[in-house]
mmCIF file of C-alpha atoms and ligand atoms in Angstrom:
data_model
loop_
_atom_site.group_PDB
_atom_site.id
_atom_site.type_symbol
_atom_site.label_atom_id
_atom_site.label_comp_id
_atom_site.label_asym_id
_atom_site.label_seq_id
_atom_site.Cartn_x
_atom_site.Cartn_y
_atom_site.Cartn_z
ATOM 1 C CA MET J 1 -9.829 -4.109 -1.529
ATOM 2 C CA LYS J 2 -13.402 -2.896 -1.898
ATOM 3 C CA ILE J 3 -15.703 -1.910 0.974
ATOM 4 C CA THR J 4 -19.254 -0.600 0.836
ATOM 5 C CA THR J 5 -20.231 1.680 3.703
ATOM 6 C CA ARG J 6 -23.787 2.656 4.606
ATOM 7 C CA LYS J 7 -23.222 5.522 7.025
ATOM 8 C CA PRO J 8 -20.455 8.065 7.752
ATOM 9 C CA GLN J 9 -19.293 6.195 10.857
ATOM 10 C CA GLU J 10 -18.538 3.135 8.740
ATOM 11 C CA THR J 11 -16.279 5.180 6.462
ATOM 12 C CA SER J 12 -14.445 6.729 9.400
ATOM 13 C CA ALA J 13 -14.079 3.238 10.918
ATOM 14 C CA VAL J 14 -12.064 2.199 7.854
ATOM 15 C CA GLY J 15 -9.821 5.228 8.429
ATOM 16 C CA LYS J 16 -9.480 4.301 12.071
ATOM 17 C CA ALA J 17 -8.473 0.738 11.176
ATOM 18 C CA LEU J 18 -5.888 2.076 8.744
ATOM 19 C CA ALA J 19 -4.464 4.483 11.339
ATOM 20 C CA ARG J 20 -3.375 1.616 13.584
ATOM 21 C CA HIS J 21 -0.885 0.495 10.947
ATOM 22 C CA LEU J 22 0.436 3.851 9.741
ATOM 23 C CA GLN J 23 4.136 4.646 9.979
ATOM 24 C CA PRO J 24 6.082 7.896 9.559
ATOM 25 C CA GLY J 25 6.375 8.817 5.905
ATOM 26 C CA ASP J 26 3.217 7.013 4.791
ATOM 27 C CA ILE J 27 1.180 8.727 2.073
ATOM 28 C CA ILE J 28 -2.528 8.156 1.490
ATOM 29 C CA LEU J 29 -4.077 9.599 -1.672
ATOM 30 C CA LEU J 30 -7.823 10.274 -1.573
ATOM 31 C CA VAL J 31 -9.775 10.584 -4.793
ATOM 32 C CA GLY J 32 -13.512 11.155 -5.146
ATOM 33 C CA ASP J 33 -16.155 13.804 -5.810
ATOM 34 C CA LEU J 34 -17.332 16.417 -3.299
ATOM 35 C CA GLY J 35 -19.282 14.681 -0.560
ATOM 36 C CA SER J 36 -17.908 11.234 -1.337
ATOM 37 C CA GLY J 37 -16.429 11.016 2.179
ATOM 38 C CA LYS J 38 -12.748 11.969 1.909
ATOM 39 C CA THR J 39 -12.788 14.273 4.935
ATOM 40 C CA THR J 40 -14.941 11.781 6.850
ATOM 41 C CA PHE J 41 -12.234 9.177 6.222
ATOM 42 C CA VAL J 42 -9.500 11.595 7.412
ATOM 43 C CA LYS J 43 -11.481 12.153 10.636
ATOM 44 C CA GLY J 44 -11.378 8.390 11.204
ATOM 45 C CA VAL J 45 -7.619 8.345 10.685
ATOM 46 C CA ALA J 46 -7.309 11.268 13.103
ATOM 47 C CA ALA J 47 -9.322 9.396 15.727
ATOM 48 C CA GLY J 48 -7.120 6.338 15.197
ATOM 49 C CA LEU J 49 -4.019 8.469 15.769
ATOM 50 C CA ARG J 50 -5.644 9.722 18.964
ATOM 51 C CA LEU J 51 -6.094 13.323 18.015
ATOM 52 C CA LYS J 52 -9.334 15.238 18.087
ATOM 53 C CA PRO J 53 -11.363 14.388 14.981
ATOM 54 C CA ASP J 54 -13.421 17.563 15.540
ATOM 55 C CA ALA J 55 -10.323 19.538 14.629
ATOM 56 C CA VAL J 56 -10.365 17.972 11.186
ATOM 57 C CA HIS J 57 -12.044 19.853 8.390
ATOM 58 C CA SER J 58 -11.093 20.431 4.797
ATOM 59 C CA PRO J 59 -8.612 23.305 4.864
ATOM 60 C CA THR J 60 -10.669 26.080 3.272
ATOM 61 C CA PHE J 61 -8.208 28.866 2.732
ATOM 62 C CA VAL J 62 -5.003 26.911 2.902
ATOM 63 C CA LEU J 63 -3.890 23.744 1.213
ATOM 64 C CA MET J 64 -2.783 21.960 4.351
ATOM 65 C CA ASN J 65 -3.548 21.524 8.058
ATOM 66 C CA ILE J 66 -1.234 19.823 10.551
ATOM 67 C CA TYR J 67 -2.577 17.825 13.518
ATOM 68 C CA GLU J 68 -0.482 16.232 16.242
ATOM 69 C CA GLY J 69 -1.396 12.757 17.487
ATOM 70 C CA ARG J 70 0.529 9.496 17.790
ATOM 71 C CA LEU J 71 2.160 10.760 14.585
ATOM 72 C CA PRO J 72 1.803 14.194 12.998
ATOM 73 C CA LEU J 73 -0.949 14.143 10.381
ATOM 74 C CA PHE J 74 -0.514 16.374 7.343
ATOM 75 C CA HIS J 75 -3.925 16.900 5.801
ATOM 76 C CA PHE J 76 -3.865 18.329 2.290
ATOM 77 C CA ASP J 77 -6.865 19.393 0.240
ATOM 78 C CA LEU J 78 -6.020 20.316 -3.334
ATOM 79 C CA TYR J 79 -9.582 21.238 -4.341
ATOM 80 C CA ARG J 80 -8.599 24.827 -4.978
ATOM 81 C CA LEU J 81 -5.550 23.897 -6.961
ATOM 82 C CA ASP J 82 -6.151 24.184 -10.684
ATOM 83 C CA PRO J 83 -5.507 20.860 -12.385
ATOM 84 C CA GLY J 84 -2.012 20.951 -13.802
ATOM 85 C CA GLU J 85 -1.045 23.989 -11.741
ATOM 86 C CA GLN J 86 2.485 23.801 -10.448
ATOM 87 C CA MET J 87 2.774 22.663 -6.853
ATOM 88 C CA ASN J 88 6.252 24.169 -6.642
ATOM 89 C CA GLY J 89 6.718 26.290 -3.584
ATOM 90 C CA LEU J 90 4.244 24.401 -1.420
ATOM 91 C CA GLY J 91 7.146 22.595 0.196
ATOM 92 C CA LEU J 92 5.285 19.378 -0.368
ATOM 93 C CA ASP J 93 8.327 17.104 -0.229
ATOM 94 C CA GLU J 94 9.110 18.155 3.294
ATOM 95 C CA PHE J 95 5.737 16.833 4.417
ATOM 96 C CA LEU J 96 5.339 13.846 2.122
ATOM 97 C CA TYR J 97 8.570 12.200 3.118
ATOM 98 C CA GLY J 98 8.839 13.466 6.679
ATOM 99 C CA ASP J 99 8.104 12.213 10.167
ATOM 100 C CA GLY J 100 4.335 12.199 9.851
ATOM 101 C CA VAL J 101 1.650 10.698 7.676
ATOM 102 C CA ALA J 102 0.204 12.621 4.751
ATOM 103 C CA LEU J 103 -3.394 12.370 3.576
ATOM 104 C CA VAL J 104 -4.145 14.196 0.346
ATOM 105 C CA GLU J 105 -7.713 15.020 -0.745
ATOM 106 C CA TRP J 106 -8.142 15.573 -4.499
ATOM 107 C CA ALA J 107 -4.847 13.756 -5.029
ATOM 108 C CA ASP J 108 -5.701 13.401 -8.727
ATOM 109 C CA ARG J 109 -4.604 17.051 -8.952
ATOM 110 C CA MET J 110 -1.027 16.314 -7.935
ATOM 111 C CA GLY J 111 0.087 15.768 -11.513
ATOM 112 C CA GLY J 112 3.854 15.368 -11.625
ATOM 113 C CA TRP J 113 3.974 15.625 -7.815
ATOM 114 C CA THR J 114 2.259 12.271 -7.427
ATOM 115 C CA PRO J 115 4.588 10.133 -5.285
ATOM 116 C CA ARG J 116 6.026 6.926 -6.718
ATOM 117 C CA GLU J 117 4.525 4.773 -3.993
ATOM 118 C CA TYR J 118 1.334 5.285 -2.011
ATOM 119 C CA LEU J 119 -1.937 3.859 -0.793
ATOM 120 C CA ARG J 120 -4.814 5.205 -2.866
ATOM 121 C CA LEU J 121 -8.441 5.331 -1.782
ATOM 122 C CA ASP J 122 -11.104 5.939 -4.418
ATOM 123 C CA LEU J 123 -14.501 6.884 -3.012
ATOM 124 C CA THR J 124 -17.755 6.932 -4.954
ATOM 125 C CA HIS J 125 -21.271 7.994 -4.092
ATOM 126 C CA GLY J 126 -23.800 5.205 -4.187
ATOM 127 C CA GLY J 127 -26.776 7.467 -3.440
ATOM 128 C CA GLU J 128 -28.051 8.500 -0.002
ATOM 129 C CA GLU J 129 -25.566 7.190 2.575
ATOM 130 C CA LYS J 130 -24.007 4.472 0.485
ATOM 131 C CA ARG J 131 -20.351 4.917 -0.492
ATOM 132 C CA THR J 132 -17.952 2.552 -2.192
ATOM 133 C CA LEU J 133 -14.341 2.590 -1.023
ATOM 134 C CA VAL J 134 -11.630 0.989 -3.126
ATOM 135 C CA LEU J 135 -8.111 0.757 -1.702
ATOM 136 C CA LYS J 136 -5.127 0.097 -3.932
ATOM 137 C CA ALA J 137 -1.445 -0.138 -3.052
ATOM 138 C CA LYS J 138 1.523 0.944 -5.119
ATOM 139 C CA GLY J 139 4.853 -0.279 -3.817
ATOM 140 C CA ALA J 140 5.898 -2.917 -1.283
ATOM 141 C CA ARG J 141 5.331 -0.808 1.846
ATOM 142 C CA TYR J 142 1.748 -0.087 0.801
ATOM 143 C CA ARG J 143 0.976 -3.673 -0.198
ATOM 144 C CA GLN J 144 1.966 -4.601 3.362
ATOM 145 C CA LEU J 145 -0.192 -1.801 4.775
ATOM 146 C CA LEU J 146 -3.150 -2.920 2.680
ATOM 147 C CA GLU J 147 -2.749 -6.518 3.888
ATOM 148 C CA ASN J 148 -2.884 -5.244 7.467
ATOM 149 C CA VAL J 149 -6.064 -3.286 6.778
ATOM 150 C CA LYS J 150 -7.645 -6.265 5.017
ATOM 151 C CA ALA J 151 -6.920 -8.434 8.033
ATOM 152 C CA ALA J 152 -8.818 -5.968 10.210
ATOM 153 C CA PHE J 153 -11.906 -6.429 8.026
ATOM 154 C CA ARG J 154 -11.864 -10.198 7.821
HETATM 155 N N1 LIG U 1 -21.242 6.122 4.031
HETATM 156 C C1 LIG U 1 -20.809 7.391 4.168
HETATM 157 N N2 LIG U 1 -19.490 7.635 4.224
HETATM 158 C C2 LIG U 1 -19.017 8.905 4.335
HETATM 159 N N3 LIG U 1 -19.796 10.008 4.377
HETATM 160 C C3 LIG U 1 -21.129 9.824 4.332
HETATM 161 C C4 LIG U 1 -21.689 8.510 4.232
HETATM 162 N N4 LIG U 1 -23.043 8.629 4.198
HETATM 163 C C5 LIG U 1 -23.297 9.937 4.291
HETATM 164 N N5 LIG U 1 -22.168 10.666 4.371
HETATM 165 C C6 LIG U 1 -22.117 12.142 4.445
HETATM 166 O O1 LIG U 1 -21.521 12.595 3.239
HETATM 167 C C7 LIG U 1 -20.728 13.743 3.513
HETATM 168 C C8 LIG U 1 -19.296 13.469 3.133
HETATM 169 O O2 LIG U 1 -18.605 14.672 3.266
HETATM 170 P P1 LIG U 1 -17.023 14.776 3.300
HETATM 171 O O3 LIG U 1 -16.452 13.655 4.099
HETATM 172 O O4 LIG U 1 -16.697 16.162 3.673
HETATM 173 O O5 LIG U 1 -16.685 14.521 1.746
HETATM 174 P P2 LIG U 1 -15.496 15.067 0.856
HETATM 175 O O6 LIG U 1 -14.351 15.432 1.765
HETATM 176 O O7 LIG U 1 -15.194 13.902 -0.046
HETATM 177 O O8 LIG U 1 -16.029 16.234 0.093
HETATM 178 C C9 LIG U 1 -20.853 14.048 4.993
HETATM 179 O O9 LIG U 1 -21.872 14.992 5.183
HETATM 180 C C10 LIG U 1 -21.245 12.680 5.560
HETATM 181 O O10 LIG U 1 -21.988 12.800 6.758
HETATM 182 MG MG1 LIG U 2 -13.185 17.179 1.934
#
Protein backbone atom coordinates (compact mmCIF):
# COMPACT_ATOMS: atom_id res chain seq x y z
CA MET A 1 0.00 0.00 0.00
CA LYS A 2 1.44 3.34 -1.06
CA ILE A 3 0.20 6.75 0.11
CA THR A 4 1.53 10.19 -0.75
CA THR A 5 1.01 12.82 1.94
CA ARG A 6 1.35 16.56 1.42
CA LYS A 7 1.40 17.84 4.99
CA PRO A 8 2.27 16.45 8.45
CA GLN A 9 -1.39 16.07 9.43
CA GLU A 10 -1.92 13.70 6.51
CA THR A 11 0.89 11.45 7.73
CA SER A 12 -0.44 11.43 11.29
CA ALA A 13 -3.92 10.66 9.90
CA VAL A 14 -2.54 7.42 8.45
CA GLY A 15 -1.18 6.57 11.91
CA LYS A 16 -4.53 7.39 13.44
CA ALA A 17 -6.33 5.12 10.97
CA LEU A 18 -3.90 2.32 11.78
CA ALA A 19 -4.37 2.78 15.54
CA ARG A 20 -8.05 1.84 15.32
CA HIS A 21 -7.09 -1.68 14.27
CA LEU A 22 -4.10 -2.31 16.54
CA GLN A 23 -4.12 -5.22 18.97
CA PRO A 24 -1.85 -6.13 21.89
CA GLY A 25 1.44 -7.51 20.65
CA ASP A 26 1.38 -5.71 17.30
CA ILE A 27 4.74 -4.46 16.02
CA ILE A 28 5.17 -1.61 13.55
CA LEU A 29 8.63 -1.04 12.06
CA LEU A 30 9.38 2.47 10.81
CA VAL A 31 12.17 3.04 8.32
CA GLY A 32 13.18 6.34 6.75
CA ASP A 33 15.70 9.18 6.95
CA LEU A 34 15.69 11.95 9.58
CA GLY A 35 12.71 14.19 8.97
CA SER A 36 10.86 11.67 6.82
CA GLY A 37 7.96 11.66 9.31
CA LYS A 38 8.42 8.62 11.56
CA THR A 39 7.71 10.50 14.79
CA THR A 40 4.85 12.38 13.12
CA PHE A 41 3.32 9.00 12.26
CA VAL A 42 3.77 7.78 15.87
CA LYS A 43 1.95 10.91 17.10
CA GLY A 44 -0.98 9.93 14.87
CA VAL A 45 -1.01 6.43 16.33
CA ALA A 46 -0.89 7.95 19.82
CA ALA A 47 -3.87 10.16 19.03
CA GLY A 48 -5.73 7.13 17.68
CA LEU A 49 -5.05 5.26 20.93
CA ARG A 50 -6.43 8.28 22.78
CA LEU A 51 -3.29 9.37 24.52
CA LYS A 52 -1.74 12.80 24.34
CA PRO A 53 0.20 13.13 21.08
CA ASP A 54 2.10 16.09 22.60
CA ALA A 55 3.77 13.61 24.92
CA VAL A 56 5.29 11.86 21.93
CA HIS A 57 8.78 12.82 20.88
CA SER A 58 11.73 10.78 19.75
CA PRO A 59 13.34 9.48 22.94
CA THR A 60 16.57 11.49 22.99
CA PHE A 61 18.57 9.95 25.77
CA VAL A 62 16.82 6.64 26.04
CA LEU A 63 15.86 4.08 23.46
CA MET A 64 12.24 3.79 24.49
CA ASN A 65 9.28 5.75 25.87
CA ILE A 66 6.07 4.18 27.17
CA TYR A 67 2.68 5.90 26.80
CA GLU A 68 -0.61 4.64 28.20
CA GLY A 69 -3.75 4.89 26.06
CA ARG A 70 -6.33 2.36 24.90
CA LEU A 71 -3.28 0.08 24.77
CA PRO A 72 0.21 0.80 26.09
CA LEU A 73 2.40 2.19 23.31
CA PHE A 74 6.08 1.30 23.37
CA HIS A 75 7.92 3.85 21.27
CA PHE A 76 11.46 2.87 20.35
CA ASP A 77 13.99 5.02 18.53
CA LEU A 78 17.17 3.19 17.59
CA TYR A 79 18.88 6.19 15.98
CA ARG A 80 21.64 6.14 18.56
CA LEU A 81 22.19 2.44 18.27
CA ASP A 82 25.20 1.62 16.14
CA PRO A 83 24.18 -0.57 13.22
CA GLY A 84 24.94 -4.15 14.15
CA GLU A 85 25.33 -3.31 17.84
CA GLN A 86 23.90 -5.96 20.09
CA MET A 87 20.45 -5.17 21.43
CA ASN A 88 20.94 -7.68 24.22
CA GLY A 89 20.03 -6.29 27.59
CA LEU A 90 17.43 -3.86 26.31
CA GLY A 91 14.74 -6.31 27.34
CA LEU A 92 13.21 -5.85 23.93
CA ASP A 93 11.29 -9.13 23.89
CA GLU A 94 9.30 -8.15 26.92
CA PHE A 95 7.93 -5.16 25.04
CA LEU A 96 7.68 -6.57 21.53
CA TYR A 97 5.53 -9.50 22.48
CA GLY A 98 3.70 -8.00 25.44
CA ASP A 99 0.36 -6.39 26.15
CA GLY A 100 0.97 -3.22 24.18
CA VAL A 101 1.85 -2.14 20.68
CA ALA A 102 5.44 -1.43 19.71
CA LEU A 103 6.51 1.19 17.18
CA VAL A 104 10.19 1.15 16.30
CA GLU A 105 11.90 4.10 14.58
CA TRP A 106 15.10 3.20 12.68
CA ALA A 107 13.95 -0.43 12.70
CA ASP A 108 16.54 -1.20 10.02
CA ARG A 109 19.02 -1.17 12.92
CA MET A 110 17.42 -4.13 14.67
CA GLY A 111 19.59 -6.64 12.85
CA GLY A 112 19.03 -10.10 14.30
CA TRP A 113 16.37 -8.66 16.63
CA THR A 114 14.03 -8.00 13.73
CA PRO A 115 10.78 -9.85 14.54
CA ARG A 116 9.57 -12.61 12.23
CA GLU A 117 6.28 -10.88 11.54
CA TYR A 118 5.47 -7.18 11.47
CA LEU A 119 3.95 -4.27 9.62
CA ARG A 120 6.67 -2.15 8.04
CA LEU A 121 6.31 1.48 7.00
CA ASP A 122 8.94 2.97 4.71
CA LEU A 123 8.87 6.76 4.52
CA THR A 124 10.67 8.88 1.95
CA HIS A 125 11.09 12.60 1.49
CA GLY A 126 9.56 13.96 -1.68
CA GLY A 127 10.81 17.51 -1.12
CA GLU A 128 9.07 20.25 0.88
CA GLU A 129 6.05 18.68 2.58
CA LYS A 130 5.63 15.71 0.29
CA ARG A 131 6.28 12.27 1.79
CA THR A 132 5.73 8.82 0.37
CA LEU A 133 4.53 6.12 2.75
CA VAL A 134 4.75 2.47 1.77
CA LEU A 135 3.19 -0.13 4.06
CA LYS A 136 4.10 -3.80 3.79
CA ALA A 137 2.92 -6.75 5.86
CA LYS A 138 4.87 -9.82 6.87
CA GLY A 139 2.76 -12.59 8.32
CA ALA A 140 -0.98 -13.32 8.40
CA ARG A 141 -1.84 -11.00 11.30
CA TYR A 142 -0.22 -8.05 9.53
CA ARG A 143 -1.79 -8.82 6.15
CA GLN A 144 -5.14 -8.59 7.94
CA LEU A 145 -4.11 -5.33 9.62
CA LEU A 146 -3.00 -3.88 6.30
CA GLU A 147 -6.33 -4.83 4.68
CA ASN A 148 -8.12 -2.96 7.47
CA VAL A 149 -5.99 0.13 6.93
CA LYS A 150 -6.50 -0.04 3.16
CA ALA A 151 -10.25 -0.16 3.68
CA ALA A 152 -10.03 3.07 5.67
CA PHE A 153 -8.41 4.80 2.69
CA ARG A 154 -10.77 3.57 0.01
N1 LIG B 1 3.82 15.14 4.69
C1 LIG B 1 4.52 15.19 5.84
N2 LIG B 1 4.51 14.13 6.67
C2 LIG B 1 5.22 14.13 7.82
N3 LIG B 1 6.00 15.15 8.24
C3 LIG B 1 6.04 16.25 7.45
C4 LIG B 1 5.30 16.31 6.23
N4 LIG B 1 5.54 17.52 5.65
C5 LIG B 1 6.37 18.16 6.48
N5 LIG B 1 6.68 17.42 7.56
C6 LIG B 1 7.60 17.84 8.64
O1 LIG B 1 8.73 16.99 8.57
C7 LIG B 1 9.21 16.74 9.89
C8 LIG B 1 9.17 15.26 10.17
O2 LIG B 1 9.80 15.06 11.39
P1 LIG B 1 9.68 13.72 12.23
O3 LIG B 1 8.29 13.20 12.17
O4 LIG B 1 10.29 13.99 13.54
O5 LIG B 1 10.63 12.76 11.36
P2 LIG B 1 11.53 11.54 11.81
O6 LIG B 1 10.99 10.99 13.10
O7 LIG B 1 11.40 10.58 10.65
O8 LIG B 1 12.93 12.05 11.94
C9 LIG B 1 8.33 17.51 10.85
O9 LIG B 1 8.92 18.75 11.12
C10 LIG B 1 7.04 17.67 10.04
O10 LIG B 1 6.31 18.81 10.43
MG1 LIG C 1 11.90 10.55 14.95
